[in-house]
mmCIF file of C-alpha atoms in Angstrom:
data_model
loop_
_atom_site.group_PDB
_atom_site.id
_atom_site.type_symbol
_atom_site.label_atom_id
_atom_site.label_comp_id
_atom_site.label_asym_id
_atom_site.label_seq_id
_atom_site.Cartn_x
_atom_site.Cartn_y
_atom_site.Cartn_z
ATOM 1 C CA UNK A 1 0.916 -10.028 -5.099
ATOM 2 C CA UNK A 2 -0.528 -6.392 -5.618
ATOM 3 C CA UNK A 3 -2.970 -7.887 -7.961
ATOM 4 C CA UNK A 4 -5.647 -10.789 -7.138
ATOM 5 C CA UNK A 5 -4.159 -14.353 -7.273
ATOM 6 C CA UNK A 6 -5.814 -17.585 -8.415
ATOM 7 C CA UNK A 7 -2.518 -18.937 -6.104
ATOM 8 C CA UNK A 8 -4.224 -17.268 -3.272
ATOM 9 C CA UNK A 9 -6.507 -19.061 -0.935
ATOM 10 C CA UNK A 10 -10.226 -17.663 -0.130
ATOM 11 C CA UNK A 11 -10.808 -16.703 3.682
ATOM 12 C CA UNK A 12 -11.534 -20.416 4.601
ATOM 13 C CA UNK A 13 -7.853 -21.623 2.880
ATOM 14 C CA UNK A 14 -5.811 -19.134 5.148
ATOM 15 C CA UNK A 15 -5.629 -21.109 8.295
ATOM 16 C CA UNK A 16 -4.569 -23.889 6.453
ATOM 17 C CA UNK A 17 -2.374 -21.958 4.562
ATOM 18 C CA UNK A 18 -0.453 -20.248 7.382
ATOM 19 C CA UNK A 19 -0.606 -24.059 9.000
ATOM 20 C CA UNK A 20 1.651 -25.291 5.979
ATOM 21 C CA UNK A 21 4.123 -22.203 5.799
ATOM 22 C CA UNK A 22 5.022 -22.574 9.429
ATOM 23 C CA UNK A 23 5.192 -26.160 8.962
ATOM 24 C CA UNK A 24 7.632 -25.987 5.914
ATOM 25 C CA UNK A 25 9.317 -22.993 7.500
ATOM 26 C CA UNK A 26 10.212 -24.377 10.401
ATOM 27 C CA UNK A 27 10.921 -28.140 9.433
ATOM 28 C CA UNK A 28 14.614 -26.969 8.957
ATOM 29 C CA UNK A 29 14.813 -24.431 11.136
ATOM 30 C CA UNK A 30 13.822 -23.411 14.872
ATOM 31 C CA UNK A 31 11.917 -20.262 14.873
ATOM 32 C CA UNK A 32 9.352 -19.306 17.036
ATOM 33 C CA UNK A 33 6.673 -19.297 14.730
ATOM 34 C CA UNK A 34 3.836 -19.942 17.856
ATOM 35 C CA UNK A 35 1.397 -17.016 16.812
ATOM 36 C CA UNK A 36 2.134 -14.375 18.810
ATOM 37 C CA UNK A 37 2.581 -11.106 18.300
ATOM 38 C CA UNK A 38 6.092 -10.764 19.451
ATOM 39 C CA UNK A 39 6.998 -13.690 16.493
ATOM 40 C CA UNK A 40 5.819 -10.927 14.149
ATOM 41 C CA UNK A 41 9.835 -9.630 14.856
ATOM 42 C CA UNK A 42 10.709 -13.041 13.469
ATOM 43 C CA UNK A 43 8.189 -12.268 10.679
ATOM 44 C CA UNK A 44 9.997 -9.080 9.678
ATOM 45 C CA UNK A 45 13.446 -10.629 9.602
ATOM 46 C CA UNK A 46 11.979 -13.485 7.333
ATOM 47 C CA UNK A 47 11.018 -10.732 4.868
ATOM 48 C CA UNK A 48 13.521 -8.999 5.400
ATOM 49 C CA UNK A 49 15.968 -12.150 4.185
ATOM 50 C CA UNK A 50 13.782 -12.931 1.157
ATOM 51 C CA UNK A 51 14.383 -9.161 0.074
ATOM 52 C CA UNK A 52 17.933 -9.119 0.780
ATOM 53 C CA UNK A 53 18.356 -12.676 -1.199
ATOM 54 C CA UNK A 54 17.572 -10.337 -4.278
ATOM 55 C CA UNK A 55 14.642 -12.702 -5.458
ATOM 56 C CA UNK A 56 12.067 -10.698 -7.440
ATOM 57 C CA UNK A 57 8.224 -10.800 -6.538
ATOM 58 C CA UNK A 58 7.178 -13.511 -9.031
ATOM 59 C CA UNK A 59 9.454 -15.788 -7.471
ATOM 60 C CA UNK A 60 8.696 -15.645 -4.121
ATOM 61 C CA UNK A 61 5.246 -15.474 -4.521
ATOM 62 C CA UNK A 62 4.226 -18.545 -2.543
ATOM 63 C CA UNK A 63 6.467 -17.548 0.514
ATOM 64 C CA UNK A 64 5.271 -13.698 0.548
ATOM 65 C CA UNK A 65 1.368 -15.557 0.777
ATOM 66 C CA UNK A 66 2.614 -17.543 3.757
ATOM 67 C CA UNK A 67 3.744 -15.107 5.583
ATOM 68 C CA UNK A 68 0.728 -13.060 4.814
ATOM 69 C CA UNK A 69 -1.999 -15.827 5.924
ATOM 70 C CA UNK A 70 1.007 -15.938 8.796
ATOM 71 C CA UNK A 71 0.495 -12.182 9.992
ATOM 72 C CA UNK A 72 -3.191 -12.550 9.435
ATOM 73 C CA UNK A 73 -3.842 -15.571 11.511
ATOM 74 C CA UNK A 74 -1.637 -13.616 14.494
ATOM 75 C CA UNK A 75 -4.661 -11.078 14.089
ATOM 76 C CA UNK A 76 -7.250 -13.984 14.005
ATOM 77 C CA UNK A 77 -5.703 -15.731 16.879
ATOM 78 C CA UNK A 78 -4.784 -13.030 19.277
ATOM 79 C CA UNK A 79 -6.832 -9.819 17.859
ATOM 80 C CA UNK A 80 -10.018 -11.140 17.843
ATOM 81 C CA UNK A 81 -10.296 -11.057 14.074
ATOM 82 C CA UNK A 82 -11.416 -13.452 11.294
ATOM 83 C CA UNK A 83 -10.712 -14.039 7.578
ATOM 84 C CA UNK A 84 -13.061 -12.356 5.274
ATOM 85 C CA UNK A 85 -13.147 -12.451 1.265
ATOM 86 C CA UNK A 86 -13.171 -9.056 -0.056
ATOM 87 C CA UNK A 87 -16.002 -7.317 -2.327
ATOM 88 C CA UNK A 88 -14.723 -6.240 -5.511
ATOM 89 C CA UNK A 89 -14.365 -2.334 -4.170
ATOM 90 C CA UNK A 90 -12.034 -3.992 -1.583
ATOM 91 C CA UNK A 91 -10.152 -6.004 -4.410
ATOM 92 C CA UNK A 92 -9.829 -3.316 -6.213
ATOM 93 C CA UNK A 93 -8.242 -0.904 -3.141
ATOM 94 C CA UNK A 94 -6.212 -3.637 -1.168
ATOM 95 C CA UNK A 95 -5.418 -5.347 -4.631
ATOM 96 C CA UNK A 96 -5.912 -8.666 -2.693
ATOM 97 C CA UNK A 97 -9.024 -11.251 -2.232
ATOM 98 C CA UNK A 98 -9.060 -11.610 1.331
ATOM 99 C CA UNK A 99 -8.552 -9.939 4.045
ATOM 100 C CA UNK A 100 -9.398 -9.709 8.038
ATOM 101 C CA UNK A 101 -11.866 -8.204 9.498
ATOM 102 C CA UNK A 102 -11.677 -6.835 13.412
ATOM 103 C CA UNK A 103 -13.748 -7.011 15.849
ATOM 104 C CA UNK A 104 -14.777 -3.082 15.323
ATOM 105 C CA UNK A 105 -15.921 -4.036 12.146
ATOM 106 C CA UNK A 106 -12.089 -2.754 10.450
ATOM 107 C CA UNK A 107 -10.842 -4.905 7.225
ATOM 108 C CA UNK A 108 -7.217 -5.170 7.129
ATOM 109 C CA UNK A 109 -4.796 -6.366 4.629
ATOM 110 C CA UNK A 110 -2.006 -8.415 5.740
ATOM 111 C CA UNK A 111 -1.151 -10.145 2.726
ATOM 112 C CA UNK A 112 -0.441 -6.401 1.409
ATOM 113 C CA UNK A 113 1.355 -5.597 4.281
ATOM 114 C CA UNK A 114 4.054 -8.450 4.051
ATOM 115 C CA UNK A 115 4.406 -7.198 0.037
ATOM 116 C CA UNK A 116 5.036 -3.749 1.498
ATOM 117 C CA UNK A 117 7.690 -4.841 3.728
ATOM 118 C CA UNK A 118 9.060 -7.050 0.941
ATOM 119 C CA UNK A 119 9.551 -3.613 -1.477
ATOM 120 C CA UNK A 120 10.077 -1.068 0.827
ATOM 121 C CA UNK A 121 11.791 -2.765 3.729
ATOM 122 C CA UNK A 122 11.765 0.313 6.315
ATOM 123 C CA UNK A 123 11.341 0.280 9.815
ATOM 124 C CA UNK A 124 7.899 2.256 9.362
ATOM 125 C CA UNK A 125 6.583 -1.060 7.305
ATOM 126 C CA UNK A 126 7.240 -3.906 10.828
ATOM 127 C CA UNK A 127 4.543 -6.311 10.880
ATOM 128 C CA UNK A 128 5.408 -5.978 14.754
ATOM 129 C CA UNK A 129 4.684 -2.678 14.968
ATOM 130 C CA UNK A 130 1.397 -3.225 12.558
ATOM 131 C CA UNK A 131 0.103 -5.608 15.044
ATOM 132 C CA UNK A 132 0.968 -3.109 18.058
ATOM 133 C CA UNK A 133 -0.639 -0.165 16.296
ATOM 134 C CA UNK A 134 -3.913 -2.034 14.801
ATOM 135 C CA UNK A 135 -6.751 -0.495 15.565
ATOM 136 C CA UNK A 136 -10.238 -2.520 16.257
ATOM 137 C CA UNK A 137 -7.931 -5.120 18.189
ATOM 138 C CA UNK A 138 -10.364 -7.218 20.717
ATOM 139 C CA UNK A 139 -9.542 -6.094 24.212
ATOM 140 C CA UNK A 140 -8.874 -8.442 27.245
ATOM 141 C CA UNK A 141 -10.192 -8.042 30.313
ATOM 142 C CA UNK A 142 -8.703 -6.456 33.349
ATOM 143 C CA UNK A 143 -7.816 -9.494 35.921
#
């Protein structure tokens, strides 16, 4: 997934697309998949899994897009973001097609992000902590 995908959905598939992975992913299963950022822990142990099941990138391909269009609709949802195809430059550096872009004006990769934490696997690559750390979030209001 480090290089641009014909198997990966333009900015207006990735709803849908994170729509069907927590519908498949949870048909058998009962994980809190509800789009918040705390089920971005559940996101990391998913990963996690995958890389422990010793399946190389290629193979898991669909799944690591999922869970990408997953993290990224968290952002959408609850940071005040939205899905943006990236210019070639952005291609090129994020070696994906879309992206999100915050409300400060910030793209983001999350797609890459869920790749990193499929290789690398270290604390320093949780899509919880990503999500906690994000700059450009939207803030809420004092009550």
């Amino acid at each position: 997934m480090s290089r641009t995908d014909a198997h990966t959905p333009d900015a207006r598939g990735m709803r849908a697309c994170a729509t069907a992975f927590v519908a498949r992913a949870t048909a058998r299963h009962r994980l809190p998949l509800d789009y918040s950022p705390a089920s971005l822990r559940v996101v990391d142990f998913l990963v996690d899994g995958v890389r422990k099941g010793g399946a190389d990138r290629e193979h898991v391909h669909d799944t690591l897009v999922g869970l990408g269009a997953y993290v990224g609709e968290v952002l959408v949802r609850r940071a005040g973001a939205v899905w943006v195809d990236l210019d070639a430059d952005q291609r090129s550096w994020f070696g994906q097609s879309v992206g999100v872009r915050m409300p400060d004006g910030r793209v983001w990769n999350p797609l890459g992000k869920v790749v990193n934490r499929f290789e690398a696997g270290g604390p320093e690559d949780s899509l919880r902590t990503f999500y906690l750390t994000l700059h450009g979030r939207a803030r809420r209001a004092a009550a």
